[in-house]
CSV table of C-alpha atoms in Angstrom, one decimal:
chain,number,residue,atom,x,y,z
N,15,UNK,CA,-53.0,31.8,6.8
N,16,UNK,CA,-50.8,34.9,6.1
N,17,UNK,CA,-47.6,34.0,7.9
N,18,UNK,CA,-48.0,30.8,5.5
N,19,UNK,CA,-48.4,32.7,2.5
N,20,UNK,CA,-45.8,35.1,3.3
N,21,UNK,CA,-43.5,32.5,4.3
N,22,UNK,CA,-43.8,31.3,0.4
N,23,UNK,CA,-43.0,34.3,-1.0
N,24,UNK,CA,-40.2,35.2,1.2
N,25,UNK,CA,-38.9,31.2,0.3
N,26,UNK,CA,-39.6,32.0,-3.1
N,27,UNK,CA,-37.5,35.3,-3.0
N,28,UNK,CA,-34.5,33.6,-1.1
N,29,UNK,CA,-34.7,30.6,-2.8
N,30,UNK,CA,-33.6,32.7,-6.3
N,31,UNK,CA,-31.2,34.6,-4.3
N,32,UNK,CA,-29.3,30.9,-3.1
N,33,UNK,CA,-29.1,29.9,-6.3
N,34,UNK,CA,-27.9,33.1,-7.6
N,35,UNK,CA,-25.0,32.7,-5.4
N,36,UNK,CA,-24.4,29.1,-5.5
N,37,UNK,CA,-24.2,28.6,-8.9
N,38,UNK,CA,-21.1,30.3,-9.7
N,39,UNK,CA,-20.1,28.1,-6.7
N,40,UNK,CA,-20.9,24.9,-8.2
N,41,UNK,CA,-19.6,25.7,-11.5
N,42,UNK,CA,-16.2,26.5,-9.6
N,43,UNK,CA,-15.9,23.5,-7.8
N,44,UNK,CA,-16.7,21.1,-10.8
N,45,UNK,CA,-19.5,20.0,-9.4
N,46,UNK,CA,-21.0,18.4,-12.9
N,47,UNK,CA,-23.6,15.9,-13.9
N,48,UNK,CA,-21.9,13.1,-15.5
N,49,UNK,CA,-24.4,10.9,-17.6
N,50,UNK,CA,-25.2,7.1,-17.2
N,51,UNK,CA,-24.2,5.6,-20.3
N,52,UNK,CA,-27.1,3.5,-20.4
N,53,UNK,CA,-29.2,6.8,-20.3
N,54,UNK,CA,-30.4,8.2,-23.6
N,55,UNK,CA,-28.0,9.4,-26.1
N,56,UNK,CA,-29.2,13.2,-26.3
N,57,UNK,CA,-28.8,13.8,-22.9
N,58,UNK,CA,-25.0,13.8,-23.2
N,59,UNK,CA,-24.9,17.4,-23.9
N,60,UNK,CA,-25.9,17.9,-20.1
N,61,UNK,CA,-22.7,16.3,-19.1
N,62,UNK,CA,-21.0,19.2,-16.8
N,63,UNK,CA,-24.3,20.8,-15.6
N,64,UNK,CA,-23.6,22.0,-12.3
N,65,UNK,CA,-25.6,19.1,-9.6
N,66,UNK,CA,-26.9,20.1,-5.9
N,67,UNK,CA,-29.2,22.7,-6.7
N,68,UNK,CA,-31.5,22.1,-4.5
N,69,UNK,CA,-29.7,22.8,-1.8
N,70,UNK,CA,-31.1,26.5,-2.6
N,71,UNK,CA,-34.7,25.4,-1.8
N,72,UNK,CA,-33.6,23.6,1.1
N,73,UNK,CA,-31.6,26.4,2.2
N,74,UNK,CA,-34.7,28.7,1.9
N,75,UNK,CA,-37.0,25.8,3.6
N,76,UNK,CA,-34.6,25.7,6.8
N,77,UNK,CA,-34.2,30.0,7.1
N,78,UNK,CA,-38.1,30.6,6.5
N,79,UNK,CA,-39.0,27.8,9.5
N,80,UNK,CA,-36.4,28.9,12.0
N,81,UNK,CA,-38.0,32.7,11.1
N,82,UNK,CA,-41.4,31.3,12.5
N,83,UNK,CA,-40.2,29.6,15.1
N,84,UNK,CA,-41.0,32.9,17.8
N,85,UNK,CA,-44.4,32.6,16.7
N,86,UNK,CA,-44.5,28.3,16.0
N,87,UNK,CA,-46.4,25.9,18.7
N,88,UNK,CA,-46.7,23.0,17.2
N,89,UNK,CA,-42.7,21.6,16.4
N,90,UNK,CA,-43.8,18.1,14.5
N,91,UNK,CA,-42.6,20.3,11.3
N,92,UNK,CA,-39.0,20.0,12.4
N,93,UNK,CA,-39.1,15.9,12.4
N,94,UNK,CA,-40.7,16.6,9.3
N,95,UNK,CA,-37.6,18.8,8.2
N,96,UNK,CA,-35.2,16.7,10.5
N,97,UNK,CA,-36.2,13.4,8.4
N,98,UNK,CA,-35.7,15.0,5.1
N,99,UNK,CA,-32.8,16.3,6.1
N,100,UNK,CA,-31.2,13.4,6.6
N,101,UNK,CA,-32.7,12.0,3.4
N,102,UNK,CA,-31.2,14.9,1.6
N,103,UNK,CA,-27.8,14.4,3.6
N,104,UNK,CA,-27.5,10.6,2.0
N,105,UNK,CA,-28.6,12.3,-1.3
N,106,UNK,CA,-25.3,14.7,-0.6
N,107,UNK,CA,-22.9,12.1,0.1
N,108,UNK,CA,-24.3,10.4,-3.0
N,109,UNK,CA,-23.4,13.7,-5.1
N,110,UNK,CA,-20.0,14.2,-3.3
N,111,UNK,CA,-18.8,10.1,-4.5
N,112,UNK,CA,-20.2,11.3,-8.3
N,113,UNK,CA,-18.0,14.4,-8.2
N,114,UNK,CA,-15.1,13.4,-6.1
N,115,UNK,CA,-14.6,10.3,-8.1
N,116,UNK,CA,-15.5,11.3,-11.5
N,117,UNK,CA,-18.2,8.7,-12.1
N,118,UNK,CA,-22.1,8.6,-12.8
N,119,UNK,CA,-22.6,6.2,-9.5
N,120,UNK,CA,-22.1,7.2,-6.5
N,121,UNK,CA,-23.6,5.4,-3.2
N,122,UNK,CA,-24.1,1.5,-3.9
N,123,UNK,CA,-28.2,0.6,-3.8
N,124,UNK,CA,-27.4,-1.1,-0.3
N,125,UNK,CA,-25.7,1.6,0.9
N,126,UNK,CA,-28.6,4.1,0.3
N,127,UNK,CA,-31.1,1.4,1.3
N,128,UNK,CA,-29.7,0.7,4.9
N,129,UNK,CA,-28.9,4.3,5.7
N,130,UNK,CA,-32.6,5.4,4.7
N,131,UNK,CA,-34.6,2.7,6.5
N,132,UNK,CA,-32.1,3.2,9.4
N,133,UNK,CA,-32.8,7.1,9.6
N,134,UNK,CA,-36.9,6.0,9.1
N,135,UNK,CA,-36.7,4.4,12.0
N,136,UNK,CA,-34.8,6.7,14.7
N,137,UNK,CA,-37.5,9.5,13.4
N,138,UNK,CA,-40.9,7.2,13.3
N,139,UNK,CA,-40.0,6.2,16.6
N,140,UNK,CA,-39.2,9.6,17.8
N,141,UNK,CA,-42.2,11.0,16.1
N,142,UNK,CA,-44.8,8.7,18.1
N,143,UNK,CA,-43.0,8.5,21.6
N,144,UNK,CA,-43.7,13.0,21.5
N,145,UNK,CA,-47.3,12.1,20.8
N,146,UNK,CA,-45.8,13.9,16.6
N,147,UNK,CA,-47.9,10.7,15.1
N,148,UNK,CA,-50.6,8.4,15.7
N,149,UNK,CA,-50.7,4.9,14.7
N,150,UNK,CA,-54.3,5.2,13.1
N,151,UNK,CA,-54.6,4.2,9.4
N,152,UNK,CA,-57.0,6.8,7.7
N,153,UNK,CA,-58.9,5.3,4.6
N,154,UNK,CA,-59.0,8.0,2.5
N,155,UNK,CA,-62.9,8.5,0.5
N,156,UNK,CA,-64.5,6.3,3.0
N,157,UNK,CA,-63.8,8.8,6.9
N,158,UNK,CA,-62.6,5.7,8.7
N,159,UNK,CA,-60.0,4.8,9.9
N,160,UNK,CA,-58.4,1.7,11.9
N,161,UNK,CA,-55.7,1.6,14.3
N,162,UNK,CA,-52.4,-0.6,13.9
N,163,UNK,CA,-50.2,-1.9,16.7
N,164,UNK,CA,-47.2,0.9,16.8
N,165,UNK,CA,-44.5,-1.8,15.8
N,166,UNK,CA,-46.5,-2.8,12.6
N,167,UNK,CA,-47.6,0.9,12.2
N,168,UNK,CA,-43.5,1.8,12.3
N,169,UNK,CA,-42.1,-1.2,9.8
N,170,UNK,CA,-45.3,-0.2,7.5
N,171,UNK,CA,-44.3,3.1,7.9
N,172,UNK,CA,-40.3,2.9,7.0
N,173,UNK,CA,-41.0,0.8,3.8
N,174,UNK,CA,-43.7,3.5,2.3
N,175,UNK,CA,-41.3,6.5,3.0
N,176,UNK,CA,-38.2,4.6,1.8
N,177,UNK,CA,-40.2,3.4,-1.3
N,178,UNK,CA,-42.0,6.9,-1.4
N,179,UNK,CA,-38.4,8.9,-1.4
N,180,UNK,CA,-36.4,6.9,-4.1
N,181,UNK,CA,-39.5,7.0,-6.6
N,182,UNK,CA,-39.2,11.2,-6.3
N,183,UNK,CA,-35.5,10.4,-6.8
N,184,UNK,CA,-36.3,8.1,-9.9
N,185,UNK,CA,-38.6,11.6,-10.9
N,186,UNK,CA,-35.6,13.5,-11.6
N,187,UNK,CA,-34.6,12.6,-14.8
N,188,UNK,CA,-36.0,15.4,-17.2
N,189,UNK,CA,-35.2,19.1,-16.6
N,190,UNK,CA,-38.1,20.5,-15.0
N,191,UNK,CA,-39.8,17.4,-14.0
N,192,UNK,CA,-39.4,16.3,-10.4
N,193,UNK,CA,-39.7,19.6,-9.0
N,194,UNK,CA,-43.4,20.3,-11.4
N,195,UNK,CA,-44.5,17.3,-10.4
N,196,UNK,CA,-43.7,17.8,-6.7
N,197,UNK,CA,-45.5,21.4,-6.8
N,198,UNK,CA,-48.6,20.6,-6.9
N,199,UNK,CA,-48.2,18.1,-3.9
N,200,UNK,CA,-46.8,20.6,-1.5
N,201,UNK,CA,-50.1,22.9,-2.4
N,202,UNK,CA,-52.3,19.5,-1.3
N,203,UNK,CA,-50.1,19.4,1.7
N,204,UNK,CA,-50.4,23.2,2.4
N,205,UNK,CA,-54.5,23.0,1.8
N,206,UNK,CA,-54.8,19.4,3.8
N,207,UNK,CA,-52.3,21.1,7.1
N,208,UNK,CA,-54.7,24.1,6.7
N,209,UNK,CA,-57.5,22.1,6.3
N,210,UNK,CA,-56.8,20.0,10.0
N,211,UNK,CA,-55.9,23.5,11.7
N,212,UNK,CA,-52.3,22.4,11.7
N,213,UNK,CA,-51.4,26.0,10.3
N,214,UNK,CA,-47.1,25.4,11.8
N,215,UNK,CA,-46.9,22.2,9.8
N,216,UNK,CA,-48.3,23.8,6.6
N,217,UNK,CA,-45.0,26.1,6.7
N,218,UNK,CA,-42.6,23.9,5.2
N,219,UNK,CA,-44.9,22.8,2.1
N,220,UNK,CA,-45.8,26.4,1.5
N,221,UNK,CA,-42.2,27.4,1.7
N,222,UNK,CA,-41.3,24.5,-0.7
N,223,UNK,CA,-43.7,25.8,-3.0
N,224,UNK,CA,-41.9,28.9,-3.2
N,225,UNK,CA,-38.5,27.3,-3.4
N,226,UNK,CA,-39.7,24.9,-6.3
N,227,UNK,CA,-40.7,28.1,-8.1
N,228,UNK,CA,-37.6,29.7,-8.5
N,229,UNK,CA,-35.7,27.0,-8.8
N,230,UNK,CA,-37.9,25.7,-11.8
N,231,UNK,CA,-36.0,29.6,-13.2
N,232,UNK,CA,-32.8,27.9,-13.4
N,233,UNK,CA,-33.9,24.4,-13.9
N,234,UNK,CA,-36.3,23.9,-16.6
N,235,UNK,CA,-35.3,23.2,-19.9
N,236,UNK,CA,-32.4,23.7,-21.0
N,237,UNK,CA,-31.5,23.4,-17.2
N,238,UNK,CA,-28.4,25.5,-15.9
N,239,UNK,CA,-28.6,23.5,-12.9
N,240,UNK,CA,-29.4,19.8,-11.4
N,241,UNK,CA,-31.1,19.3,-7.8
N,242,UNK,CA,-29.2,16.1,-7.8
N,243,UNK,CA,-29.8,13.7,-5.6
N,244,UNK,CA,-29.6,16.3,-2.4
N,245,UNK,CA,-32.7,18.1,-3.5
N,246,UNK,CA,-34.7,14.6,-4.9
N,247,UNK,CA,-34.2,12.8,-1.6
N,248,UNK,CA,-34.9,15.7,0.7
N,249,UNK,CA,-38.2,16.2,-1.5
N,250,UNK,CA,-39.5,12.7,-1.5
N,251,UNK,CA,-38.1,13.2,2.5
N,252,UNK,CA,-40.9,15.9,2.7
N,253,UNK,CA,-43.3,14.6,0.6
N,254,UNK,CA,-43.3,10.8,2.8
N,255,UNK,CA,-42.9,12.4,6.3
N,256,UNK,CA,-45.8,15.3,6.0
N,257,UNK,CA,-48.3,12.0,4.4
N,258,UNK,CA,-47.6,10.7,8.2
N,259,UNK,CA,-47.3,14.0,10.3
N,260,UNK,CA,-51.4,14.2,9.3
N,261,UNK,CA,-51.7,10.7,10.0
N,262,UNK,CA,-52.9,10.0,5.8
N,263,UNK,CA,-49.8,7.9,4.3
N,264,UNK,CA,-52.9,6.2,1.8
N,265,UNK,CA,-53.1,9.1,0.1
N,266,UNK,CA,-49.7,9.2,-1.4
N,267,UNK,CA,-51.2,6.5,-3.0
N,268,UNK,CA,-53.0,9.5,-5.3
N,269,UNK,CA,-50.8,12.6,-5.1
N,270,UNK,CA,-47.8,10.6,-5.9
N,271,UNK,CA,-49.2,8.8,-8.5
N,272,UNK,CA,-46.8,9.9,-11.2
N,273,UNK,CA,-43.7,8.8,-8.6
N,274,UNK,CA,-45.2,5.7,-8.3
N,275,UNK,CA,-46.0,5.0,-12.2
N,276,UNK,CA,-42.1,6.0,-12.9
N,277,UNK,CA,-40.9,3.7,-10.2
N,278,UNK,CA,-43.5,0.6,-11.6
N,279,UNK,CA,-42.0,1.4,-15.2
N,280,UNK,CA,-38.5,0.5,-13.7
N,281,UNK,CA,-39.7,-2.8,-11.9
N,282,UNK,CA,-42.0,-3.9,-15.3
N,283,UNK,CA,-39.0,-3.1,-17.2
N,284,UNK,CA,-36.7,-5.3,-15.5
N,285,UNK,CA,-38.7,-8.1,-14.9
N,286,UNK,CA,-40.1,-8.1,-18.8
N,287,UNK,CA,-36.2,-8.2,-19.7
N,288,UNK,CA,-35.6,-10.8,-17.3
N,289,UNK,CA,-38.7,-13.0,-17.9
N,290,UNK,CA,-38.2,-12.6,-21.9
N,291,UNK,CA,-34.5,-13.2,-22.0
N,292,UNK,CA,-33.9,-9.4,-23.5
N,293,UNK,CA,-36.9,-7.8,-24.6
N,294,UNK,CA,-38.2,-4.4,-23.1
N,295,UNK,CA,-41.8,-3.6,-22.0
N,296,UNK,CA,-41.0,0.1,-22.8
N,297,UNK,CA,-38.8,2.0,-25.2
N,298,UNK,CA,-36.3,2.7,-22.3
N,299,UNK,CA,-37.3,3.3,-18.1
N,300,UNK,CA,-38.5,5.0,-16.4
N,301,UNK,CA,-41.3,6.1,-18.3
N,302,UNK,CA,-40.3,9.6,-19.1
N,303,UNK,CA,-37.6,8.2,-21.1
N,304,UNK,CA,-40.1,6.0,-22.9
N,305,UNK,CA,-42.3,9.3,-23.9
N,306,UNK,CA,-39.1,10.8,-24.8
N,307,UNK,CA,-38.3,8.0,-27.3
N,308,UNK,CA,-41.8,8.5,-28.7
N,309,UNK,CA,-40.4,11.6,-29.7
N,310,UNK,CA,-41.4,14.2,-27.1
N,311,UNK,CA,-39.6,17.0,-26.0
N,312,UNK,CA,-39.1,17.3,-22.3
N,313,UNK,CA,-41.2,20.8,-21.9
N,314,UNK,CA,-44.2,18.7,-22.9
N,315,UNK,CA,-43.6,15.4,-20.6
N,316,UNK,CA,-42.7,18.0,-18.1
N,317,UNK,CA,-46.4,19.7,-18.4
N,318,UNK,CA,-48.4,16.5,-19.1
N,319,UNK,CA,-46.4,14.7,-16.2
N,320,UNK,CA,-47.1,17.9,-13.9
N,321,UNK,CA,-50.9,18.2,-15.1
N,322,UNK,CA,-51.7,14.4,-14.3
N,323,UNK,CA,-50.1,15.3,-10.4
N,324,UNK,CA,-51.8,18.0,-9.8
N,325,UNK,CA,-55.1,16.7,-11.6
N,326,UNK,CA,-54.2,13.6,-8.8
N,327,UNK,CA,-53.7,16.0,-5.6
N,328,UNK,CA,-57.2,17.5,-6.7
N,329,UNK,CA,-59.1,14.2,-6.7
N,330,UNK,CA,-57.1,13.3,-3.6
N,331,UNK,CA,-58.4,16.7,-1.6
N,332,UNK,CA,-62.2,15.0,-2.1
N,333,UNK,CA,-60.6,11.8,-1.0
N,334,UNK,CA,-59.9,13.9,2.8
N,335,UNK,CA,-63.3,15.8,2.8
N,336,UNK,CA,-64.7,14.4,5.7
N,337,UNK,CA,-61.8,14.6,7.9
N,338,UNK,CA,-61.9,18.2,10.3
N,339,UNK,CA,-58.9,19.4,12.3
């Protein structure tokens, strides 16, 4: 239990110190936010705000693990990390079309869409052939669980993280907000590794919490830096792989409730506009937008959005009190 809380403070402490050098880095290379045009109006001042910060949390994440690894016996935390890297590393190329081409979209849908399910599937099927996951579908409130045929288990498996990764990526719209939301969820995952004796794989949570920390110094409101898509894919990367490491991917169902209320926003919104021939369900999607329409200033839906996930992960730890490690 100390090594993981040391490993957050030391993640916290080079997390800061990665930002404090890659900033000036960013700003150098013109590596700026440019804003959707069907985004809200207001935000257009944050056009030029330096993307790809959170490569200083995943930077910290990556150096705090490999420091454990002398004293590590259990690796599944480096599928984990392996798997969000990757997700982060389609989140890069993403960034690099914005800023290399000077446009708001980088990677088309399809394009992010095939490479994710395609690097689900290499690391689901890795992951069970090592004995890294079981094919056992934990029911979370009631202790039971039933086991699914691997194949079913895997396609089940690739659609939740895929679906699970681009609503944390739909998250990141308001300075501040992905990563407070996220918080919380990496303490649930810390406590629930803990709580199964799986003490390696609660590492990379606990050093995210640290991460998210300082990087919530340079990104909350008004935000000197973006995570980009880098930092929101490798996150939602983490928070889908670690729900299957410990074998409870129904529980994302509560700790990412706010990722999955943003991403149904989105889908209402559409299908109301399509279904009514042009009118909107909500002031503007995802629903952080709507709130901010309503007149709220992105500190509070940042706060109320953070207090409903952590509120979430709270009712989620009494949905996992009969399991033992």
């Amino acid at each position: 239990m100390t090594r993981i809380l040391i490993t957050g403070v030391i993640s916290f402490g080079l997390s800061g110190l990665f930002g404090y050098l890659l900033l000036p880095v960013l700003r150098a290379l013109k590596a700026g936010q440019s804003i959707r045009e069907i985004g809200p109006t207001w935000h257009n001042y944050k056009a030029g705000t330096p993307m790809m910060g959170g490569l200083m949390f995943i930077l910290a994440a990556i150096v705090c693990l490999l420091g454990n690894l002398p004293l590590m016996t259990d690796y599944t935390v480096f599928y984990v990390l392996l798997l969000a890297l990757c997700f982060g590393f389609i989140g890069f190329l993403d960034d690099f079309t914005k800023i290399r081409f000077h446009r708001n979209l980088g990677l088309t849908s399809l394009q992010k869409a095939m490479l994710q399910m395609a690097v689900s599937a290499v690391f689901l099927y890795a992951m069970y052939k090592s004995g890294s996951m079981d094919t056992h579908l934990y029911i979370p409130f009631f202790n039971v669980s039933f086991r699914l045929h691997p194949i079913v288990y895997i396609f089940f498996a690739m659609f939740v993280m895929v679906g699970c990764v681009n609503s944390v990526n739909l998250t990141d719209g308001v300075d501040g907000l992905s990563s407070s939301v996220t918080l919380p969820v990496m303490v649930f995952f810390t406590a629930a590794a803990v709580k199964l004796g799986r003490f390696d794989l609660a590492l990379l949570p606990a050093s995210l919490i640290g991460g998210l920390i300082a990087y919530l110094f340079y990104n909350w409101h008004p935000a000197k830096v973006f995570m980009g898509d880098t930092g929101s894919l490798f996150l939602g990367g983490v928070v889908a792989t670690l729900a299957f490491a410990l074998e409870m991917p129904l529980i994302l169902i509560l700790v990412g409730f706010v990722y999955i209320c943003e991403t149904m926003s989105d889908i209402l919104q559409v299908s109301y506009f399509k279904m009514t021939h042009g009118k909107r369900l909500f002031k503007m999607a995802p629903i952080h937008h709507h709130f901010e329409m309503c007149g709220w200033k992105e500190e509070k839906i940042v706060l109320t959005f953070a207090t409903v996930s952590a509120i979430m992960c709270v009712l989620a730890w009494f949905g996992i009190a009969g399991l033992n490690g």
